[in-house]
Amino acid sequence: MRSVSTSSLSALAAALLLSACAAAPSGKLLASAPPAATPTATPAAPPAASPQELVAKVDIPYDRFVLPNGLITIVHTDRKAPIVGVTLYYKVGSKNEPRGKTGFAHLYEHLFFGGSSNVPNFDIPLEAAGSTSTNGSTWYDRTNYVETVPTGALDLALFMESDRMGALLPAVTQDKLNKQRGVVQNEKRQGDNQPYGLAEYAVAEGLFPVGHPYHHSTIGSMADLDAASLGDVRKWFTDHYGPNNVVLVLSGDIDAATARPKVEKWFGAIPKGPDVAPVAAGPVTLPAPISRDMTDQVPVLRLSREWSGPGLNDPDANALRIGMHILGGLASSRLDNELVRGSQLAVQVTASAQTFQQASFLDASMFVKPGVDRAKAEAALDKVIADYVAQGPSADEVRRAVVSTLSGEIGGLERVGGFSGKGATLAEGEVYSHDPARYKADLQAIAALTPDTVRAALQKWLGRPVFKLAVVPGARTEDGAKMGGWGDEASDAAPPRPRPAKTAALPPAPKRTAPPVSPVGDLTIPAVERATLSNGIPVALARRTAVPKVDISIDFDAGYAADALDAPGTQGLMLGMLEEGTTTRSATQIAEEQERLGASIDTDASLDTSSLTMSALSANLAPSLALATDVLLHPAFAQADFERTRGQAQAALAQAQSTPASLAARTLSGELFGPHPYAQPGDGLGTDASLAALTPQALRAAHARWLRPDLARITVVGDVTMDELKPLLEKAFGGWKTPATAKPVKPLGTSTPAPTARIVLIDRPNSPQSVILAGRVLPLTGRTPNEESLTLANDVVGNGFLSRLNLDIREDKGWSYGVRSGVSDATGPRMVQVMAPVQADRTGDSIRAIIKDMRAFPAKQPVNAEEYQRVTDGAIRSLPNDFETNGSVLGAIVKNDRLGRPSDYYVKLAQTYRAIDAQAIGAAAGKYLQPTDMTWIIVGDRKVVEPQLKGLGLPVEVRAAPSGSDGAE
């Protein structure tokens, strides 16, 4: 990622709220709606565990020690897998940036990956050792760096982290600064290029005055990024990156007795640096309400209400977090019930508290249904908020929000590292609150919340003057390049920028040698137990007891490709309506029951498969299964629900057609596959015409045709035995009979059009970036012999940070925030794709570079020794990382069964990789990964892009963007 973090909550709170929202997809455009008939079912029994009992299950024991140079180290032991999460938090973020230096903390984060005195490239040795990709992010209050490594590579990771902490500056050059500046500026362009992409700037500007540390964005302004000098880089490092400003967390297969001498060895000699000076960055009360309109290339009007709030250590922080979740985060939220299911004025609603160390952003938003009068929508949104603030939540709302939140945290305990695992939770407690166990106090406070405490916090903070932001469909009138800073970059009031001084070369750091990596043992994953229900449904179970939860996937051989036998968008809309109400439960009752049980039910599809998935607390598995069964087998498909849900699907389609990458993907599938079922849009949204023509009767027919026992498989991973599981599944699904009609068969053998080299340019005016998406159908289907050679070949050319395409176009040229390639794993014809969002004025050059890089492999540039070792040994050593969570094990079993692989495929994968040589990798690249006959889709500004395409030798077809995607109505 190496980007601005997408979450402003603590790592713990992010895990909580994201998991809770997974159970309640109110943030989706396909929101829930009640059936027309009055439900007769009584609510399910309350969960077996109280909030206090759930909190008692959340525990991350740790040891803590401090080196003489001030480095704080926290160690948490978790032996479930031979991996260690390495997490470093530097106590500096964008709030520490002075005037004229906005975006600098994040720019420096990118430079931190550019190599140190003794390590030219951090990624190569770590990925070859089996680490997850080294990554980092920057936010207002901190900069963090993470990787999860096999236990045998821990010394290597500590050596590298210590070398860039203590020996970075001699390796930082003007050339590296220039290249990473280009990458960061393209990251900014990429975010600005999205629908509603400029709203974040407007919110911060509206809530905080110029000079407030939270006023400017973490990505910063283009002018300040342009002005950053090598001297600035060096000063930022020496001022902020001393060990005394760092918290290091080691979590996983490690203990304090083992960790301490390692940390002392690698970090002990680094001298202490200056302490980071505190900044004043509290919430701000506006003197009066403020309103702002922004016209942008968006599909629907978005109305937002914004307040600044308290920091995460304030007593009101947890009450606001739950209060805003009830307002617009739960599937049964106030905004959902009133504006989506009730008055039907909105197609989507959200509310959240984005909590930082010293302040928070409190947001409530509605996406207005097309055709609804703006004034009516404004009044309705304000009334729901005002009534809620005045009355407060009910006791049941608080309990449901709390239980769903705590259930999400229990699931989050599976991951030891990364941006939101246990390592980040402990680090943020130390950095923000001087207490690694702060999460316990927060969870206990959440469990103890009452309607009165939530109402009091809402009245205190949402009773203040509001900032109102409206993002209005139309041609974009504001320039993201000029936003994100103090706003005075071009004014006379800004201080003059000194001409960059010539910087002298620094003396080299002491030489150090990287330690060897200890051998990694063979992968051990749970054995897969098999059973069959009385109606013939096969069941697979992998038992894992690390957390008291169970993940279930019920998969049907259907997917979006099944729309070839129906109408585009049928599967997506049919699956989306399963939670809209059953014959005995309303959508609100379904949502509330999930929240009470701490369960998360979702329905979705891929190209080949339609699925219902559920995550449930083990103690509540039986009632959770009963709810899932009702959702799957007894949907109501009521007319009123259908009309609302179809309107939301149409809004989702408009959003997809307004988003450059989504528009490119929808276009490419149709161009490549023609009459084949895989020509269906991969987002499952169909087309404007097909959605308009669908009916409830068509959805009932699709449900009966595709969701049937003889097309189903059930896969379960978690804390349950087969003896416990099978009777529950038999009770839930054993009486479900296979229809007498023959099961449908998708025509996956349909021929695809002959591949042709051409460009389709979709004109999207005012786009600061072009999205390039190229592809070709391969002569491969499903499980392919020797497909592992192709996987490794793709790792070399385009999959991952160290791939040739990314190193060339992002790291060397600085034209993109990231380039990648991939090979689909479809049951039918597979395809190769290349995705490259690039700055608009380098569109043609980027296509040339992609073609050149792909043609060179293997003819001119075969796999070199470093690449071979990285992709083979790295893939083998990373296998324990790949199966850390229940969800990852579940996905592997489902994929094996879909492709007809043996159950022990992944157990034997290391042996398979070891048998592949460089010649086999090159042969796969030569056969399948060449740019010949690729179709190129470009979504960008025609007047900028089209002249660059001359001389490529490819025919160009220009199309207008779909109506509304350029802001037109």
Tab-separated table of C-alpha atoms in Angstrom, residues 232-533:
chain	number	residue	atom	x	y	z
A	232	ASP	CA	14.037	18.768	4.071
A	233	VAL	CA	14.242	14.987	3.899
A	234	ARG	CA	17.338	14.836	6.046
A	235	LYS	CA	15.934	17.207	8.633
A	236	TRP	CA	12.664	15.272	8.860
A	237	PHE	CA	14.605	12.092	9.555
A	238	THR	CA	16.895	13.563	12.198
A	239	ASP	CA	14.036	15.432	13.909
A	240	HIS	CA	11.539	12.572	14.079
A	241	TYR	CA	13.015	9.117	13.482
A	242	GLY	CA	15.059	8.524	16.630
A	243	PRO	CA	14.432	5.295	18.593
A	244	ASN	CA	12.990	7.255	21.493
A	245	ASN	CA	10.049	8.200	19.244
A	246	VAL	CA	9.306	4.599	18.240
A	247	VAL	CA	7.183	1.748	19.540
A	248	LEU	CA	8.171	-1.713	18.263
A	249	VAL	CA	5.723	-4.602	18.666
A	250	LEU	CA	6.623	-8.237	18.040
A	251	SER	CA	3.541	-10.459	18.046
A	252	GLY	CA	3.196	-14.140	17.252
A	253	ASP	CA	5.674	-17.004	17.540
A	254	ILE	CA	7.997	-15.128	19.911
A	255	ASP	CA	8.378	-14.457	23.642
A	256	ALA	CA	10.009	-11.662	25.616
A	257	ALA	CA	12.967	-13.754	26.752
A	258	THR	CA	13.839	-14.480	23.129
A	259	ALA	CA	12.944	-11.038	21.831
A	260	ARG	CA	14.911	-8.834	24.221
A	261	PRO	CA	18.439	-9.885	23.236
A	262	LYS	CA	17.468	-9.641	19.554
A	263	VAL	CA	16.129	-6.116	19.971
A	264	GLU	CA	19.169	-5.075	22.013
A	265	LYS	CA	21.496	-6.524	19.368
A	266	TRP	CA	19.929	-4.786	16.411
A	267	PHE	CA	18.659	-1.497	17.906
A	268	GLY	CA	20.704	-0.909	21.058
A	269	ALA	CA	23.535	1.078	19.428
A	270	ILE	CA	21.273	3.589	17.638
A	271	PRO	CA	21.615	6.941	19.437
A	272	LYS	CA	18.654	8.708	20.912
A	273	GLY	CA	17.168	11.556	18.865
A	274	PRO	CA	15.198	14.664	19.798
A	275	ASP	CA	11.730	14.141	21.224
A	276	VAL	CA	8.854	15.081	18.936
A	277	ALA	CA	7.293	18.269	20.251
A	278	PRO	CA	3.587	17.979	21.114
A	279	VAL	CA	1.079	19.930	19.040
A	280	ALA	CA	-2.258	21.436	20.000
A	281	ALA	CA	-4.898	19.755	17.819
A	282	GLY	CA	-8.200	19.568	19.685
A	283	PRO	CA	-11.760	19.750	18.353
A	284	VAL	CA	-13.107	23.092	17.119
A	285	THR	CA	-16.597	24.467	17.666
A	286	LEU	CA	-17.771	26.462	14.657
A	287	PRO	CA	-19.208	29.897	15.485
A	288	ALA	CA	-22.221	29.199	13.249
A	289	PRO	CA	-23.415	26.579	10.780
A	290	ILE	CA	-21.555	26.528	7.452
A	291	SER	CA	-22.720	25.160	4.104
A	292	ARG	CA	-20.664	24.376	1.005
A	293	ASP	CA	-21.595	22.953	-2.395
A	294	MET	CA	-19.094	21.141	-4.632
A	295	THR	CA	-19.968	20.236	-8.219
A	296	ASP	CA	-18.274	17.026	-9.283
A	297	GLN	CA	-18.473	14.121	-11.714
A	298	VAL	CA	-20.638	11.981	-9.437
A	299	PRO	CA	-23.708	9.831	-10.112
A	300	VAL	CA	-25.974	11.117	-7.322
A	301	LEU	CA	-26.209	14.041	-4.924
A	302	ARG	CA	-24.483	13.357	-1.593
A	303	LEU	CA	-25.467	15.378	1.469
A	304	SER	CA	-23.180	15.293	4.502
A	305	ARG	CA	-23.371	16.653	8.024
A	306	GLU	CA	-20.009	17.039	9.753
A	307	TRP	CA	-18.761	17.963	13.205
A	308	SER	CA	-15.358	17.789	14.831
A	309	GLY	CA	-15.356	15.717	17.984
A	310	PRO	CA	-13.127	14.642	20.861
A	311	GLY	CA	-9.934	12.612	20.634
A	312	LEU	CA	-9.781	8.920	21.432
A	313	ASN	CA	-8.756	9.416	25.065
A	314	ASP	CA	-11.804	11.552	25.833
A	315	PRO	CA	-14.500	9.869	27.980
A	316	ASP	CA	-17.088	10.590	25.260
A	317	ALA	CA	-15.144	8.884	22.453
A	318	ASN	CA	-16.603	5.382	22.869
A	319	ALA	CA	-20.144	6.651	23.365
A	320	LEU	CA	-19.868	8.630	20.118
A	321	ARG	CA	-18.400	5.650	18.292
A	322	ILE	CA	-21.387	3.485	19.231
A	323	GLY	CA	-23.845	6.352	18.866
A	324	MET	CA	-22.787	7.128	15.293
A	325	HIS	CA	-22.792	3.387	14.521
A	326	ILE	CA	-26.431	3.234	15.593
A	327	LEU	CA	-27.216	6.338	13.549
A	328	GLY	CA	-25.823	5.057	10.260
A	329	GLY	CA	-23.539	2.029	10.648
A	330	LEU	CA	-25.829	-0.822	11.636
A	331	ALA	CA	-27.964	-2.478	8.967
A	332	SER	CA	-30.872	-1.483	11.200
A	333	SER	CA	-29.568	2.056	11.677
A	334	ARG	CA	-31.813	5.060	12.161
A	335	LEU	CA	-30.808	6.529	8.804
A	336	ASP	CA	-31.384	3.210	6.998
A	337	ASN	CA	-34.792	2.675	8.537
A	338	GLU	CA	-35.988	6.234	7.958
A	339	LEU	CA	-34.407	7.287	4.667
A	340	VAL	CA	-33.744	4.045	2.749
A	341	ARG	CA	-36.498	1.639	3.833
A	342	GLY	CA	-38.987	4.215	5.074
A	343	SER	CA	-39.332	7.383	3.010
A	344	GLN	CA	-37.089	5.987	0.233
A	345	LEU	CA	-35.365	9.322	-0.221
A	346	ALA	CA	-31.875	7.785	-0.162
A	347	VAL	CA	-30.108	4.943	-1.938
A	348	GLN	CA	-27.336	4.778	0.654
A	349	VAL	CA	-26.631	6.221	4.091
A	350	THR	CA	-23.602	6.209	6.372
A	351	ALA	CA	-22.568	7.577	9.736
A	352	SER	CA	-19.344	7.146	11.663
A	353	ALA	CA	-16.949	8.611	14.186
A	354	GLN	CA	-13.445	8.728	12.725
A	355	THR	CA	-11.456	9.056	15.914
A	356	PHE	CA	-7.892	10.362	16.027
A	357	GLN	CA	-5.628	10.955	18.986
A	358	GLN	CA	-6.676	14.564	19.611
A	359	ALA	CA	-9.880	15.060	17.628
A	360	SER	CA	-12.429	13.173	15.569
A	361	PHE	CA	-14.556	13.622	12.466
A	362	LEU	CA	-18.244	12.915	13.096
A	363	ASP	CA	-20.067	12.291	9.829
A	364	ALA	CA	-23.600	11.476	8.710
A	365	SER	CA	-24.315	11.277	4.987
A	366	MET	CA	-27.032	10.314	2.543
A	367	PHE	CA	-26.818	9.579	-1.157
A	368	VAL	CA	-30.033	11.059	-2.478
A	369	LYS	CA	-32.256	8.942	-4.687
A	370	PRO	CA	-32.362	10.347	-8.226
A	371	GLY	CA	-35.458	12.464	-8.787
A	372	VAL	CA	-35.891	13.397	-5.104
A	373	ASP	CA	-36.146	17.113	-4.369
A	374	ARG	CA	-32.981	18.321	-2.659
A	375	ALA	CA	-34.781	20.472	-0.118
A	376	LYS	CA	-36.961	17.532	0.879
A	377	ALA	CA	-33.919	15.303	1.282
A	378	GLU	CA	-32.067	17.937	3.338
A	379	ALA	CA	-35.029	18.371	5.671
A	380	ALA	CA	-35.473	14.625	6.129
A	381	LEU	CA	-31.783	14.046	6.915
A	382	ASP	CA	-31.716	16.875	9.438
A	383	LYS	CA	-34.915	15.645	11.096
A	384	VAL	CA	-33.641	12.101	11.590
A	385	ILE	CA	-30.433	13.436	13.152
A	386	ALA	CA	-32.254	15.978	15.339
A	387	ASP	CA	-34.786	13.423	16.600
A	388	TYR	CA	-32.064	10.883	17.335
A	389	VAL	CA	-29.919	13.395	19.206
A	390	ALA	CA	-32.909	14.544	21.247
A	391	GLN	CA	-34.230	11.074	22.081
A	392	GLY	CA	-31.050	9.010	22.095
A	393	PRO	CA	-30.911	5.304	21.246
A	394	SER	CA	-32.976	2.539	22.781
A	395	ALA	CA	-31.457	-0.055	25.084
A	396	ASP	CA	-31.858	-2.678	22.350
A	397	GLU	CA	-30.036	-0.498	19.810
A	398	VAL	CA	-27.128	-0.028	22.188
A	399	ARG	CA	-26.957	-3.735	22.950
A	400	ARG	CA	-27.034	-4.712	19.273
A	401	ALA	CA	-24.345	-2.211	18.366
A	402	VAL	CA	-22.172	-3.333	21.261
A	403	VAL	CA	-22.551	-7.092	20.640
A	404	SER	CA	-21.868	-6.829	16.907
A	405	THR	CA	-18.843	-4.675	17.651
A	406	LEU	CA	-17.427	-7.091	20.219
A	407	SER	CA	-18.024	-10.045	17.917
A	408	GLY	CA	-15.978	-8.303	15.278
A	409	GLU	CA	-13.115	-7.778	17.696
A	410	ILE	CA	-13.049	-11.456	18.640
A	411	GLY	CA	-12.663	-12.307	14.962
A	412	GLY	CA	-9.931	-9.691	14.600
A	413	LEU	CA	-7.795	-11.494	17.171
A	414	GLU	CA	-6.777	-14.047	14.548
A	415	ARG	CA	-4.248	-11.775	12.863
A	416	VAL	CA	-1.003	-11.085	14.715
A	417	GLY	CA	0.373	-8.327	12.460
A	418	GLY	CA	-0.602	-5.989	9.656
A	419	PHE	CA	-2.385	-2.670	9.892
A	420	SER	CA	-5.222	-3.853	12.137
A	421	GLY	CA	-3.952	-6.966	13.941
A	422	LYS	CA	-2.917	-7.471	17.530
A	423	GLY	CA	0.439	-5.794	16.976
A	424	ALA	CA	-1.161	-2.570	15.771
A	425	THR	CA	-3.688	-2.662	18.624
A	426	LEU	CA	-0.921	-2.828	21.246
A	427	ALA	CA	1.190	-0.223	19.444
A	428	GLU	CA	-1.623	2.294	19.193
A	429	GLY	CA	-2.493	1.873	22.859
A	430	GLU	CA	1.103	2.731	23.753
A	431	VAL	CA	1.495	5.573	21.241
A	432	TYR	CA	-1.821	7.297	21.821
A	433	SER	CA	-2.600	6.480	25.467
A	434	HIS	CA	0.697	5.266	27.023
A	435	ASP	CA	-1.074	1.971	27.693
A	436	PRO	CA	-0.771	-1.068	25.389
A	437	ALA	CA	-3.877	-2.527	27.036
A	438	ARG	CA	-5.978	0.541	26.278
A	439	TYR	CA	-8.188	-1.688	24.102
A	440	LYS	CA	-9.475	-3.399	27.271
A	441	ALA	CA	-10.567	-0.147	28.842
A	442	ASP	CA	-12.268	0.837	25.571
A	443	LEU	CA	-14.095	-2.471	25.248
A	444	GLN	CA	-15.172	-2.396	28.883
A	445	ALA	CA	-16.445	1.154	28.383
A	446	ILE	CA	-18.325	0.072	25.260
A	447	ALA	CA	-19.881	-2.889	27.077
A	448	ALA	CA	-21.012	-0.603	29.911
A	449	LEU	CA	-22.688	2.004	27.686
A	450	THR	CA	-26.301	2.913	28.356
A	451	PRO	CA	-28.783	4.875	26.280
A	452	ASP	CA	-28.339	7.828	28.629
A	453	THR	CA	-24.547	7.995	28.239
A	454	VAL	CA	-24.804	7.725	24.442
A	455	ARG	CA	-27.544	10.377	24.292
A	456	ALA	CA	-25.557	12.754	26.485
A	457	ALA	CA	-22.483	12.451	24.262
A	458	LEU	CA	-24.530	12.971	21.098
A	459	GLN	CA	-26.237	16.045	22.528
A	460	LYS	CA	-22.933	17.518	23.667
A	461	TRP	CA	-21.104	17.099	20.363
A	462	LEU	CA	-23.802	17.033	17.666
A	463	GLY	CA	-25.681	19.859	19.294
A	464	ARG	CA	-22.967	22.283	18.121
A	465	PRO	CA	-23.009	24.181	14.786
A	466	VAL	CA	-22.722	21.835	11.812
A	467	PHE	CA	-20.716	21.926	8.595
A	468	LYS	CA	-22.951	20.905	5.683
A	469	LEU	CA	-21.365	19.642	2.480
A	470	ALA	CA	-23.247	18.814	-0.712
A	471	VAL	CA	-21.490	17.098	-3.612
A	472	VAL	CA	-23.664	17.920	-6.617
A	473	PRO	CA	-23.598	16.062	-9.976
A	474	GLY	CA	-22.115	18.101	-12.791
A	475	ALA	CA	-18.822	19.016	-14.382
A	476	ARG	CA	-15.990	19.161	-11.846
A	477	THR	CA	-15.254	22.782	-10.976
A	478	GLU	CA	-12.522	22.410	-8.345
A	479	ASP	CA	-8.933	21.215	-8.774
A	480	GLY	CA	-7.630	18.591	-6.372
A	481	ALA	CA	-4.052	19.593	-7.195
A	482	LYS	CA	-4.710	22.900	-5.418
A	483	MET	CA	-6.355	21.299	-2.395
A	484	GLY	CA	-4.971	19.475	0.609
A	485	GLY	CA	-2.614	22.142	1.966
A	486	TRP	CA	-3.014	25.358	3.861
A	487	GLY	CA	-4.728	26.950	0.892
A	488	ASP	CA	-2.286	29.832	0.656
A	489	GLU	CA	0.355	28.162	-1.496
A	490	ALA	CA	-0.163	30.651	-4.320
A	491	SER	CA	-0.829	33.747	-2.195
A	492	ASP	CA	1.478	36.575	-1.269
A	493	ALA	CA	0.947	35.677	2.386
A	494	ALA	CA	2.841	32.447	1.981
A	495	PRO	CA	6.495	32.670	3.041
A	496	PRO	CA	8.991	32.734	0.170
A	497	ARG	CA	10.450	29.344	-0.626
A	498	PRO	CA	14.231	29.317	-0.438
A	499	ARG	CA	16.103	27.904	-3.374
A	500	PRO	CA	17.155	24.350	-2.453
A	501	ALA	CA	20.689	24.404	-1.150
A	502	LYS	CA	23.256	21.981	-2.466
A	503	THR	CA	23.446	19.105	-0.021
A	504	ALA	CA	26.744	17.504	0.769
A	505	ALA	CA	27.196	13.764	0.631
A	506	LEU	CA	27.003	12.100	4.036
A	507	PRO	CA	29.683	9.724	5.308
A	508	PRO	CA	28.769	6.047	4.924
A	509	ALA	CA	27.260	4.233	7.873
A	510	PRO	CA	29.110	1.354	9.520
A	511	LYS	CA	28.994	-1.832	7.504
A	512	ARG	CA	26.647	-4.545	8.757
A	513	THR	CA	25.747	-7.890	7.240
A	514	ALA	CA	22.252	-9.304	6.989
A	515	PRO	CA	21.716	-12.439	9.099
A	516	PRO	CA	20.721	-15.718	7.443
A	517	VAL	CA	17.151	-16.949	7.369
A	518	SER	CA	16.453	-20.126	9.315
A	519	PRO	CA	14.661	-22.930	7.469
A	520	VAL	CA	10.886	-22.811	7.353
A	521	GLY	CA	9.056	-25.996	8.230
A	522	ASP	CA	6.441	-27.627	6.043
A	523	LEU	CA	3.021	-26.044	6.007
A	524	THR	CA	0.534	-27.480	8.485
A	525	ILE	CA	-3.118	-26.654	8.001
A	526	PRO	CA	-6.108	-28.429	9.536
A	527	ALA	CA	-7.169	-31.671	7.918
A	528	VAL	CA	-10.364	-31.354	5.908
A	529	GLU	CA	-13.138	-33.622	7.155
A	530	ARG	CA	-15.848	-34.565	4.659
A	531	ALA	CA	-19.492	-35.480	5.103
A	532	THR	CA	-22.695	-35.517	3.066
A	533	LEU	CA	-26.129	-34.368	4.181
